[in-house]
Short mmCIF file of C-alpha atoms in Angstrom, two decimals:
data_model
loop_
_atom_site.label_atom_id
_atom_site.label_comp_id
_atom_site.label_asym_id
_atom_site.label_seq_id
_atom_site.Cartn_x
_atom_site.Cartn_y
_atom_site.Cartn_z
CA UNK A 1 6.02 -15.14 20.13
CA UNK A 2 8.46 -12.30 20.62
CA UNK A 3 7.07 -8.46 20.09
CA UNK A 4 11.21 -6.99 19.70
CA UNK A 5 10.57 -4.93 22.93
CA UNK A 6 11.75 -8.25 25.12
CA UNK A 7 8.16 -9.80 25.67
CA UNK A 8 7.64 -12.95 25.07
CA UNK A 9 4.39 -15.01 24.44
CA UNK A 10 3.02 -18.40 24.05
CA UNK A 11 0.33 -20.22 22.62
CA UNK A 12 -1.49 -20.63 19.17
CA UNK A 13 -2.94 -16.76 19.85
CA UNK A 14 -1.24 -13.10 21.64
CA UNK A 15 -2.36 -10.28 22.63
CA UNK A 16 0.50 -7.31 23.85
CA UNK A 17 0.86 -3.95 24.49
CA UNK A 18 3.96 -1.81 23.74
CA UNK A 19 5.12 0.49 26.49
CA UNK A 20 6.48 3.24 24.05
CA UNK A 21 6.32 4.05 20.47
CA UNK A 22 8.30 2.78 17.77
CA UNK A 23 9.25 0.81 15.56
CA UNK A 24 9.87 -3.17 16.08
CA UNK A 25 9.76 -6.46 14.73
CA UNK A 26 7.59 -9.65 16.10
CA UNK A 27 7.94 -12.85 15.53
CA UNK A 28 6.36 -16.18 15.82
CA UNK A 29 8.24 -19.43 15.70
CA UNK A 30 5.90 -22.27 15.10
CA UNK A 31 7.13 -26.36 15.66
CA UNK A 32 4.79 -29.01 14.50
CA UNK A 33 4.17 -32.62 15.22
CA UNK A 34 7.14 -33.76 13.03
CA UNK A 35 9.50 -31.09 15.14
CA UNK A 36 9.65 -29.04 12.31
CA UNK A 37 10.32 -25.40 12.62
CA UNK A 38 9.17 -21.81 10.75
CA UNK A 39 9.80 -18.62 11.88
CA UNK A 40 7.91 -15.18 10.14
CA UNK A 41 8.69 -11.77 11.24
CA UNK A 42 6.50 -8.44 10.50
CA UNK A 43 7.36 -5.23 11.38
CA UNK A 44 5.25 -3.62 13.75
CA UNK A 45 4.86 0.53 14.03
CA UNK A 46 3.30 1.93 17.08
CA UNK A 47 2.11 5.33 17.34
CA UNK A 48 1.44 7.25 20.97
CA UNK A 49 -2.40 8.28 20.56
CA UNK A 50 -2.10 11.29 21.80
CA UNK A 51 0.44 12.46 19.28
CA UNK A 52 -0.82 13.53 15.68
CA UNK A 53 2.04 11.83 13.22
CA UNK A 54 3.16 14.84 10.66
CA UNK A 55 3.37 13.31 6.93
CA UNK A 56 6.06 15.11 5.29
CA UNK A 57 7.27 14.66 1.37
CA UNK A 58 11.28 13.97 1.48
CA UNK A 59 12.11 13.53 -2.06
CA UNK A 60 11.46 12.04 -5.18
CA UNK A 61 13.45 10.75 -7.97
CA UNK A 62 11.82 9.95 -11.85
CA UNK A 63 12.75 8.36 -14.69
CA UNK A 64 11.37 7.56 -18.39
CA UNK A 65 12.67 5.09 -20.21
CA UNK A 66 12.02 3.54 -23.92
CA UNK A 67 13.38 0.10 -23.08
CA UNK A 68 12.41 -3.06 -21.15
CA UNK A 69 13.70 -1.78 -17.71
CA UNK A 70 13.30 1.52 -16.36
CA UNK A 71 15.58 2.37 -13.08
CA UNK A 72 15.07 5.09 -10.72
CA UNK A 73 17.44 5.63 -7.93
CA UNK A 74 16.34 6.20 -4.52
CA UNK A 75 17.21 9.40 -3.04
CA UNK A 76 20.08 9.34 -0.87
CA UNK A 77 18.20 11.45 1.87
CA UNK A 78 15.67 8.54 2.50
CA UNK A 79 15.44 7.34 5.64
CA UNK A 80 14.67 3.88 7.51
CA UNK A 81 10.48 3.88 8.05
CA UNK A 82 9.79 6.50 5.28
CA UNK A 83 6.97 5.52 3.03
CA UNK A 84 7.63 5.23 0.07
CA UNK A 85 5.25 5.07 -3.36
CA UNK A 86 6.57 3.96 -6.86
CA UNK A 87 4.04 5.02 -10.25
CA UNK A 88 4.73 3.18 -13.15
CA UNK A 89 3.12 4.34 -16.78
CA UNK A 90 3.31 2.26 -20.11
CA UNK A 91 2.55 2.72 -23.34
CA UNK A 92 1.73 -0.61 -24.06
CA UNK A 93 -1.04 -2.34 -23.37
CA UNK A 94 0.21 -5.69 -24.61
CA UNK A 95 3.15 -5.37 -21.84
CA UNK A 96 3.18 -7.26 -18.66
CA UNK A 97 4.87 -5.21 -16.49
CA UNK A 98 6.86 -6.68 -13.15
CA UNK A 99 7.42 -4.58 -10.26
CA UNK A 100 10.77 -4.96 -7.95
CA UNK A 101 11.04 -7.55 -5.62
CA UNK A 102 10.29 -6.62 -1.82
CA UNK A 103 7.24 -4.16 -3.19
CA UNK A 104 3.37 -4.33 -2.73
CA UNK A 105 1.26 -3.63 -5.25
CA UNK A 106 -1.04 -1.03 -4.01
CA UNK A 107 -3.62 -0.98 -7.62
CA UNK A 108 -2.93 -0.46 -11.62
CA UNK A 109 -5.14 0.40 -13.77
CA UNK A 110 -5.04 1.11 -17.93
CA UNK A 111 -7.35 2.43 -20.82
CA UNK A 112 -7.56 1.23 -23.88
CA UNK A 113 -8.33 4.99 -25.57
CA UNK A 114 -4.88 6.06 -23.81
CA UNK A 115 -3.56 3.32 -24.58
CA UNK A 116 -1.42 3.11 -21.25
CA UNK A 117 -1.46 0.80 -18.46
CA UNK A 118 -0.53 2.80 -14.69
CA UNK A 119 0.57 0.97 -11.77
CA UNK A 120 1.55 1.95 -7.81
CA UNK A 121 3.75 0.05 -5.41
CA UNK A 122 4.33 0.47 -1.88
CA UNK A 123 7.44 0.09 0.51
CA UNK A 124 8.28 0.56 4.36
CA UNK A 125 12.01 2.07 3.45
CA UNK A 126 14.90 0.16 5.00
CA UNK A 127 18.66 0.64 5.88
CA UNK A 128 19.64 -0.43 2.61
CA UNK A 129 17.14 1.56 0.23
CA UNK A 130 18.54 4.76 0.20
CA UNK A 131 20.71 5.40 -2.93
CA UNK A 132 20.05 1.54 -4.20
CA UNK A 133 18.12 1.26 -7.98
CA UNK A 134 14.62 0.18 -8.07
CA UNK A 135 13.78 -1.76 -11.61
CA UNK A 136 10.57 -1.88 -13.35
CA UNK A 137 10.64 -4.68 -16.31
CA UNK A 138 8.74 -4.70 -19.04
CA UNK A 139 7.84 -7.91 -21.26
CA UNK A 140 8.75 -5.73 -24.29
CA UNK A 141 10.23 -2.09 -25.31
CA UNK A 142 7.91 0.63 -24.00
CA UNK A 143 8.18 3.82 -23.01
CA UNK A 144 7.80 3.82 -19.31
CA UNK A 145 7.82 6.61 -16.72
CA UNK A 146 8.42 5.99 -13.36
CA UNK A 147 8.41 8.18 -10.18
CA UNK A 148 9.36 6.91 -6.70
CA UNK A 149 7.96 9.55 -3.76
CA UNK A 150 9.13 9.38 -0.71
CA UNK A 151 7.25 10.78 2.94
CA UNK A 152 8.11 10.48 6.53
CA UNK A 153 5.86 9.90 9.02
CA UNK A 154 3.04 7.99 6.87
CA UNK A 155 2.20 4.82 8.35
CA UNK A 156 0.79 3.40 5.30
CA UNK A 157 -1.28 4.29 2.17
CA UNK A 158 -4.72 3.80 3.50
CA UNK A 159 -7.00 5.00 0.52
CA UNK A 160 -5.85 5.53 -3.15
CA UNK A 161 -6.96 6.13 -6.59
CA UNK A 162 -5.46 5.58 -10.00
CA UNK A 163 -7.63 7.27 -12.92
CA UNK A 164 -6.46 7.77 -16.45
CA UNK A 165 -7.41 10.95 -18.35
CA UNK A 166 -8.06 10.12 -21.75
CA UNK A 167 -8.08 13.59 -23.08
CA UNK A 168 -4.85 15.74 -24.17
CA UNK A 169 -4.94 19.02 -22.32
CA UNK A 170 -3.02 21.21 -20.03
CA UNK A 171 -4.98 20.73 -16.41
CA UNK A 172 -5.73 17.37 -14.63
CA UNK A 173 -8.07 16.60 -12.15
CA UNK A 174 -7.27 14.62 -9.25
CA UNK A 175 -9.71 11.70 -8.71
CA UNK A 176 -11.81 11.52 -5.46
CA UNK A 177 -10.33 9.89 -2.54
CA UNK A 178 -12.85 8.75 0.25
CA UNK A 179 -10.83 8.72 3.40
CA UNK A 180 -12.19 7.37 6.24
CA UNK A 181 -9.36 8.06 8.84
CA UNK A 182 -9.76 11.27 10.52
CA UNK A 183 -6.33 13.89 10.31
CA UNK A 184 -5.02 11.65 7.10
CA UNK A 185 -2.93 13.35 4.29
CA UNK A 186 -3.86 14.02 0.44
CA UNK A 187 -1.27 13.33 -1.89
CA UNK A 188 -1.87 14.03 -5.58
#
């Protein structure tokens, strides 16, 4: 084991505590019986306690498409650790829709009276991201609208809802969220 802050660990199992907050990558290199070797890394983000983290938006960037790809650029002010959400909405139901690589599905959802399918994918933003294209493919031509948010300071998205309105009118109503951690953030 190594926690990226120079501790080091052994054994099947670890247990460690970071000195100071921040941002750092662990890893555990395993060797079995044959001598063979596999190394994983995750990133690890480690608040102080006694500091409340402050979610801010960044930016955003959108895009609609009629086509079997839809890009959106990510905007150049991005930084590395921002959170950042990608919404995807169809018009076709039939379509199988693939997200970009290095993204987590966070939930999708469609409606057959809407006749649209809505998905959401998250990412931990890198060096890299900032001003790079982010595809969405489709398995056919649809018209597809995507929006990629962007907020410092989120750790993760911890609850979430996607709901489809079904009925053509001017106001929208945000679903209910049930958030269980204390001093989280609303985003609608």
């Amino acid at each position: 084991w190594t926690f990226g802050d120079g501790a080091t660990a052994t054994g099947p199992t670890a247990e460690h505590t970071y000195a100071a907050a921040g941002s750092y990558t662990a890893s555990l290199t395993v060797t079995d019986d044959a001598a063979a070797v596999n190394t994983k890394t995750a990133g690890v983000s480690v608040i102080d306690p006694n500091q409340t983290p402050t979610v801010e938006f960044r930016a955003a960037s959108s895009a609609n498409v009629n086509g079997t790809t839809a890009r959106v650029t990510v905007p150049a002010s991005v930084a590395t650790g921002d959170q950042l959400v990608l919404l995807t909405t169809v018009n076709n139901l039939a379509n199988t829709v693939t997200g970009p690589a290095g993204w987590t599905l966070l939930d999708s959802a469609s409606d057959t009276t809407a006749t649209v399918q809505t998905l959401a994918w998250t990412k931990r933003a890198t060096a890299g991201d900032a001003g790079s294209s982010v595809a969405v493919t489709n398995s056919a031509v649809s018209k597809t609208a995507v929006q990629l948010l962007a907020y410092s300071g989120a750790e993760s998205v911890s609850a979430h809802q996607v709901a489809i309105d079904t009925v053509s009118r001017a106001e929208r109503t945000t679903p209910l969220v049930p958030v269980a951690q204390p001093g989280s953030r609303l985003i609608a």
